[in-house]
Amino acid sequence: MNCIAITGCAGLIGSHIVSKYLELGYLVVGIDSLIGGYRTNLPIHSNFEFFELDILDTNTLKAIFEKYNPSSVIHCAALAHEGLSVFSPKTITESIYIGTLSVASAAISSGVSLFVNTSSMARYGDIEPPFNETDTPRPADPYGLAKFHAEQQLNLLSDIHGIKVFHVVPHNVCGPHQCYSDPFRNALSIFTNRVIH
């Protein structure tokens, strides 16, 4: 059975990707710290293995990847607090940049062939919309800069180690499984909390 590993599997994007790959018949290994995602977003399924884990724990990630041998890693985990990044740049940068490198290091050392990285529209920063993939990013805050630097580091690791890397760049995603309890994260949650208060 083909195996795929998904970080941030309890969050909005990750949880939907988990469901799709289970539907396609994959063994899915899910990794999430449950800081920004909900356990209720996780499926109860015989082909789903969940690990509550901080992605900064590279050694445990490596052990998981070596045990399950996923062909691909889809990396959705991040502290998605763009506004907070201005006040806590270390926390956000560590989660996004170092966290991405931790997952990538474990994937490379375990022989994973494909790494799909979830970036952010924050990478574009001070560019006149609509954004285009050929635009040169100009991040305007530590969150966007960390996302952009993570992309650059992954591209370099791809050149060095041969792991295939793809970046996806969501733009204000919303829907079922969204974290509405956090009044400072994602546009819909911010608007909802402002209306409530």
mmCIF file of C-alpha atoms in Angstrom:
data_model
loop_
_atom_site.group_PDB
_atom_site.id
_atom_site.type_symbol
_atom_site.label_atom_id
_atom_site.label_comp_id
_atom_site.label_asym_id
_atom_site.label_seq_id
_atom_site.Cartn_x
_atom_site.Cartn_y
_atom_site.Cartn_z
ATOM 1 C CA MET A 1 0.000 0.000 0.000
ATOM 2 C CA ASN A 2 1.316 3.455 -0.924
ATOM 3 C CA CYS A 3 2.054 5.688 2.057
ATOM 4 C CA ILE A 4 1.991 9.463 2.312
ATOM 5 C CA ALA A 5 2.909 11.632 5.315
ATOM 6 C CA ILE A 6 1.068 14.873 6.052
ATOM 7 C CA THR A 7 2.215 17.424 8.627
ATOM 8 C CA GLY A 8 -0.402 19.764 10.046
ATOM 9 C CA CYS A 9 -2.954 17.004 9.466
ATOM 10 C CA ALA A 10 -5.431 18.366 12.046
ATOM 11 C CA GLY A 11 -5.596 21.825 10.474
ATOM 12 C CA LEU A 12 -7.880 23.207 7.784
ATOM 13 C CA ILE A 13 -5.850 22.275 4.710
ATOM 14 C CA GLY A 14 -4.082 19.205 6.089
ATOM 15 C CA SER A 15 -7.258 17.500 7.316
ATOM 16 C CA HIS A 16 -8.895 17.730 3.894
ATOM 17 C CA ILE A 17 -5.764 16.351 2.226
ATOM 18 C CA VAL A 18 -5.811 13.430 4.692
ATOM 19 C CA SER A 19 -9.415 12.639 3.752
ATOM 20 C CA LYS A 20 -8.650 12.745 0.034
ATOM 21 C CA TYR A 21 -5.662 10.409 0.262
ATOM 22 C CA LEU A 22 -7.612 7.943 2.422
ATOM 23 C CA GLU A 23 -10.326 8.057 -0.243
ATOM 24 C CA LEU A 24 -7.656 7.198 -2.838
ATOM 25 C CA GLY A 25 -6.590 4.143 -0.819
ATOM 26 C CA TYR A 26 -3.329 5.391 0.694
ATOM 27 C CA LEU A 27 -1.900 4.646 4.105
ATOM 28 C CA VAL A 28 -1.740 8.140 5.623
ATOM 29 C CA VAL A 29 0.669 9.100 8.393
ATOM 30 C CA GLY A 30 -0.515 12.302 10.052
ATOM 31 C CA ILE A 31 1.645 14.559 12.210
ATOM 32 C CA ASP A 32 0.335 17.523 14.191
ATOM 33 C CA SER A 33 1.110 19.277 17.476
ATOM 34 C CA LEU A 34 -2.596 20.218 17.855
ATOM 35 C CA ILE A 35 -1.637 23.837 18.586
ATOM 36 C CA GLY A 36 -3.688 25.215 15.692
ATOM 37 C CA GLY A 37 -5.710 22.178 14.623
ATOM 38 C CA TYR A 38 -8.441 20.109 16.220
ATOM 39 C CA ARG A 39 -8.370 16.438 17.130
ATOM 40 C CA THR A 40 -11.980 16.304 15.883
ATOM 41 C CA ASN A 41 -10.656 17.041 12.361
ATOM 42 C CA LEU A 42 -8.800 13.715 12.404
ATOM 43 C CA PRO A 43 -10.471 10.667 10.856
ATOM 44 C CA ILE A 44 -11.031 7.331 12.557
ATOM 45 C CA HIS A 45 -9.773 5.053 9.807
ATOM 46 C CA SER A 46 -7.769 1.835 9.669
ATOM 47 C CA ASN A 47 -5.348 3.382 7.146
ATOM 48 C CA PHE A 48 -4.639 6.488 9.228
ATOM 49 C CA GLU A 49 -1.779 6.658 11.746
ATOM 50 C CA PHE A 50 -1.607 9.822 13.872
ATOM 51 C CA PHE A 51 1.372 11.190 15.789
ATOM 52 C CA GLU A 52 0.961 14.188 18.105
ATOM 53 C CA LEU A 53 4.356 15.752 17.576
ATOM 54 C CA ASP A 54 6.143 19.080 17.219
ATOM 55 C CA ILE A 55 7.806 19.195 13.801
ATOM 56 C CA LEU A 56 10.971 20.572 15.422
ATOM 57 C CA ASP A 57 11.598 17.024 16.714
ATOM 58 C CA THR A 58 13.639 15.916 13.688
ATOM 59 C CA ASN A 59 14.791 12.608 15.173
ATOM 60 C CA THR A 60 11.252 11.394 15.883
ATOM 61 C CA LEU A 61 10.110 12.542 12.435
ATOM 62 C CA LYS A 62 12.966 10.572 10.887
ATOM 63 C CA ALA A 63 12.026 7.460 12.891
ATOM 64 C CA ILE A 64 8.398 7.760 11.741
ATOM 65 C CA PHE A 65 9.403 8.209 8.092
ATOM 66 C CA GLU A 66 11.802 5.278 8.277
ATOM 67 C CA LYS A 67 9.109 3.051 9.810
ATOM 68 C CA TYR A 68 6.338 3.886 7.320
ATOM 69 C CA ASN A 69 8.480 4.725 4.269
ATOM 70 C CA PRO A 70 6.227 7.389 2.703
ATOM 71 C CA SER A 71 6.854 8.170 -0.950
ATOM 72 C CA SER A 72 5.788 11.784 -0.370
ATOM 73 C CA VAL A 73 5.543 14.330 2.407
ATOM 74 C CA ILE A 74 2.930 17.078 2.224
ATOM 75 C CA HIS A 75 4.023 19.780 4.650
ATOM 76 C CA CYS A 76 1.113 21.880 5.958
ATOM 77 C CA ALA A 77 2.270 22.438 9.547
ATOM 78 C CA ALA A 78 3.000 26.011 10.648
ATOM 79 C CA LEU A 79 2.068 28.537 13.277
ATOM 80 C CA ALA A 80 -0.114 30.497 10.871
ATOM 81 C CA HIS A 81 -0.028 33.760 12.833
ATOM 82 C CA GLU A 82 1.051 36.404 10.377
ATOM 83 C CA GLY A 83 -0.004 39.280 12.644
ATOM 84 C CA LEU A 84 1.747 37.750 15.649
ATOM 85 C CA SER A 85 4.980 37.429 13.680
ATOM 86 C CA VAL A 86 5.602 41.161 14.023
ATOM 87 C CA PHE A 87 5.586 40.847 17.835
ATOM 88 C CA SER A 88 7.044 37.336 18.186
ATOM 89 C CA PRO A 89 9.347 36.904 15.182
ATOM 90 C CA LYS A 90 11.460 34.196 16.844
ATOM 91 C CA THR A 91 8.473 31.956 17.598
ATOM 92 C CA ILE A 92 6.967 32.265 14.130
ATOM 93 C CA THR A 93 10.274 32.030 12.265
ATOM 94 C CA GLU A 94 11.297 28.957 14.257
ATOM 95 C CA SER A 95 7.990 27.236 13.490
ATOM 96 C CA ILE A 96 7.975 28.064 9.785
ATOM 97 C CA TYR A 97 11.603 28.144 8.700
ATOM 98 C CA ILE A 98 13.304 25.775 11.142
ATOM 99 C CA GLY A 99 10.210 23.544 11.264
ATOM 100 C CA THR A 100 10.207 23.178 7.487
ATOM 101 C CA LEU A 101 13.923 22.353 7.498
ATOM 102 C CA SER A 102 13.332 19.792 10.246
ATOM 103 C CA VAL A 103 10.659 17.986 8.204
ATOM 104 C CA ALA A 104 12.756 18.242 5.028
ATOM 105 C CA SER A 105 15.869 16.896 6.798
ATOM 106 C CA ALA A 106 13.929 13.893 8.103
ATOM 107 C CA ALA A 107 12.391 13.311 4.667
ATOM 108 C CA ILE A 108 15.725 13.493 2.826
ATOM 109 C CA SER A 109 17.536 11.212 5.256
ATOM 110 C CA SER A 110 14.659 8.704 5.007
ATOM 111 C CA GLY A 111 14.676 8.593 1.202
ATOM 112 C CA VAL A 112 11.383 10.418 0.574
ATOM 113 C CA SER A 113 11.201 11.277 -3.137
ATOM 114 C CA LEU A 114 8.640 14.149 -3.153
ATOM 115 C CA PHE A 115 8.174 17.095 -0.778
ATOM 116 C CA VAL A 116 5.118 19.331 -1.214
ATOM 117 C CA ASN A 117 5.487 22.569 0.740
ATOM 118 C CA THR A 118 2.552 24.754 1.732
ATOM 119 C CA SER A 119 3.722 28.344 1.496
ATOM 120 C CA SER A 120 1.570 31.478 1.831
ATOM 121 C CA MET A 121 0.448 34.479 -0.150
ATOM 122 C CA ALA A 122 2.320 36.471 2.525
ATOM 123 C CA ARG A 123 5.456 35.678 0.495
ATOM 124 C CA TYR A 124 4.395 38.370 -2.006
ATOM 125 C CA GLY A 125 4.162 41.153 0.579
ATOM 126 C CA ASP A 126 4.281 44.665 -0.871
ATOM 127 C CA ILE A 127 3.429 43.767 -4.453
ATOM 128 C CA GLU A 128 0.449 45.239 -6.270
ATOM 129 C CA PRO A 129 -2.254 42.529 -6.574
ATOM 130 C CA PRO A 130 -3.241 40.422 -8.338
ATOM 131 C CA PHE A 131 -0.129 38.358 -7.604
ATOM 132 C CA ASN A 132 1.583 36.307 -10.279
ATOM 133 C CA GLU A 133 3.858 33.310 -9.772
ATOM 134 C CA THR A 134 6.603 35.122 -11.706
ATOM 135 C CA ASP A 135 6.525 38.152 -9.349
ATOM 136 C CA THR A 136 9.581 38.682 -7.176
ATOM 137 C CA PRO A 137 8.447 38.268 -3.548
ATOM 138 C CA ARG A 138 8.764 41.264 -1.219
ATOM 139 C CA PRO A 139 7.653 39.950 2.202
ATOM 140 C CA ALA A 140 6.385 42.664 4.548
ATOM 141 C CA ASP A 141 6.562 40.765 7.852
ATOM 142 C CA PRO A 142 8.540 37.950 9.523
ATOM 143 C CA TYR A 143 5.855 35.375 8.643
ATOM 144 C CA GLY A 144 6.027 36.067 4.917
ATOM 145 C CA LEU A 145 9.819 36.235 5.000
ATOM 146 C CA ALA A 146 10.046 32.884 6.813
ATOM 147 C CA LYS A 147 7.724 31.276 4.255
ATOM 148 C CA PHE A 148 9.778 32.662 1.375
ATOM 149 C CA HIS A 149 13.107 31.658 2.940
ATOM 150 C CA ALA A 150 11.748 28.153 3.579
ATOM 151 C CA GLU A 151 10.929 27.886 -0.140
ATOM 152 C CA GLN A 152 14.445 28.989 -1.074
ATOM 153 C CA GLN A 153 16.032 26.511 1.331
ATOM 154 C CA LEU A 154 13.875 23.661 -0.016
ATOM 155 C CA ASN A 155 14.851 24.545 -3.582
ATOM 156 C CA LEU A 156 18.506 24.419 -2.565
ATOM 157 C CA LEU A 157 18.045 21.062 -0.804
ATOM 158 C CA SER A 158 16.334 19.763 -3.930
ATOM 159 C CA ASP A 159 19.382 20.734 -6.003
ATOM 160 C CA ILE A 160 21.765 19.162 -3.506
ATOM 161 C CA HIS A 161 19.907 15.958 -2.608
ATOM 162 C CA GLY A 162 17.619 15.354 -5.586
ATOM 163 C CA ILE A 163 14.341 15.358 -3.650
ATOM 164 C CA LYS A 164 11.572 16.732 -5.851
ATOM 165 C CA VAL A 165 10.013 19.857 -4.302
ATOM 166 C CA PHE A 166 6.745 21.623 -5.135
ATOM 167 C CA HIS A 167 5.382 24.758 -3.472
ATOM 168 C CA VAL A 168 1.678 25.555 -3.200
ATOM 169 C CA VAL A 169 0.646 29.097 -2.244
ATOM 170 C CA PRO A 170 -2.830 29.290 -0.650
ATOM 171 C CA HIS A 171 -4.612 32.643 -0.528
ATOM 172 C CA ASN A 172 -6.864 33.159 2.559
ATOM 173 C CA VAL A 173 -8.292 29.651 2.593
ATOM 174 C CA CYS A 174 -11.459 29.106 4.628
ATOM 175 C CA GLY A 175 -14.037 26.382 5.163
ATOM 176 C CA PRO A 176 -14.931 23.350 7.283
ATOM 177 C CA HIS A 177 -12.274 22.372 9.869
ATOM 178 C CA GLN A 178 -11.117 25.984 10.185
ATOM 179 C CA CYS A 179 -9.781 27.191 13.546
ATOM 180 C CA TYR A 180 -12.374 29.798 14.547
ATOM 181 C CA SER A 181 -11.343 29.966 18.191
ATOM 182 C CA ASP A 182 -8.253 32.060 17.451
ATOM 183 C CA PRO A 183 -9.180 35.747 16.997
ATOM 184 C CA PHE A 184 -5.788 36.641 15.508
ATOM 185 C CA ARG A 185 -5.406 34.054 12.764
ATOM 186 C CA ASN A 186 -6.918 33.841 9.258
ATOM 187 C CA ALA A 187 -9.261 36.436 7.828
ATOM 188 C CA LEU A 188 -12.571 34.650 8.436
ATOM 189 C CA SER A 189 -11.723 33.905 12.071
ATOM 190 C CA ILE A 190 -10.693 37.513 12.656
ATOM 191 C CA PHE A 191 -13.926 38.841 11.090
ATOM 192 C CA THR A 192 -16.065 36.345 13.025
ATOM 193 C CA ASN A 193 -14.469 37.202 16.357
ATOM 194 C CA ARG A 194 -14.845 40.924 15.721
ATOM 195 C CA VAL A 195 -18.540 40.494 14.941
ATOM 196 C CA ILE A 196 -19.033 38.394 18.102
ATOM 197 C CA HIS A 197 -17.336 41.003 20.285
#
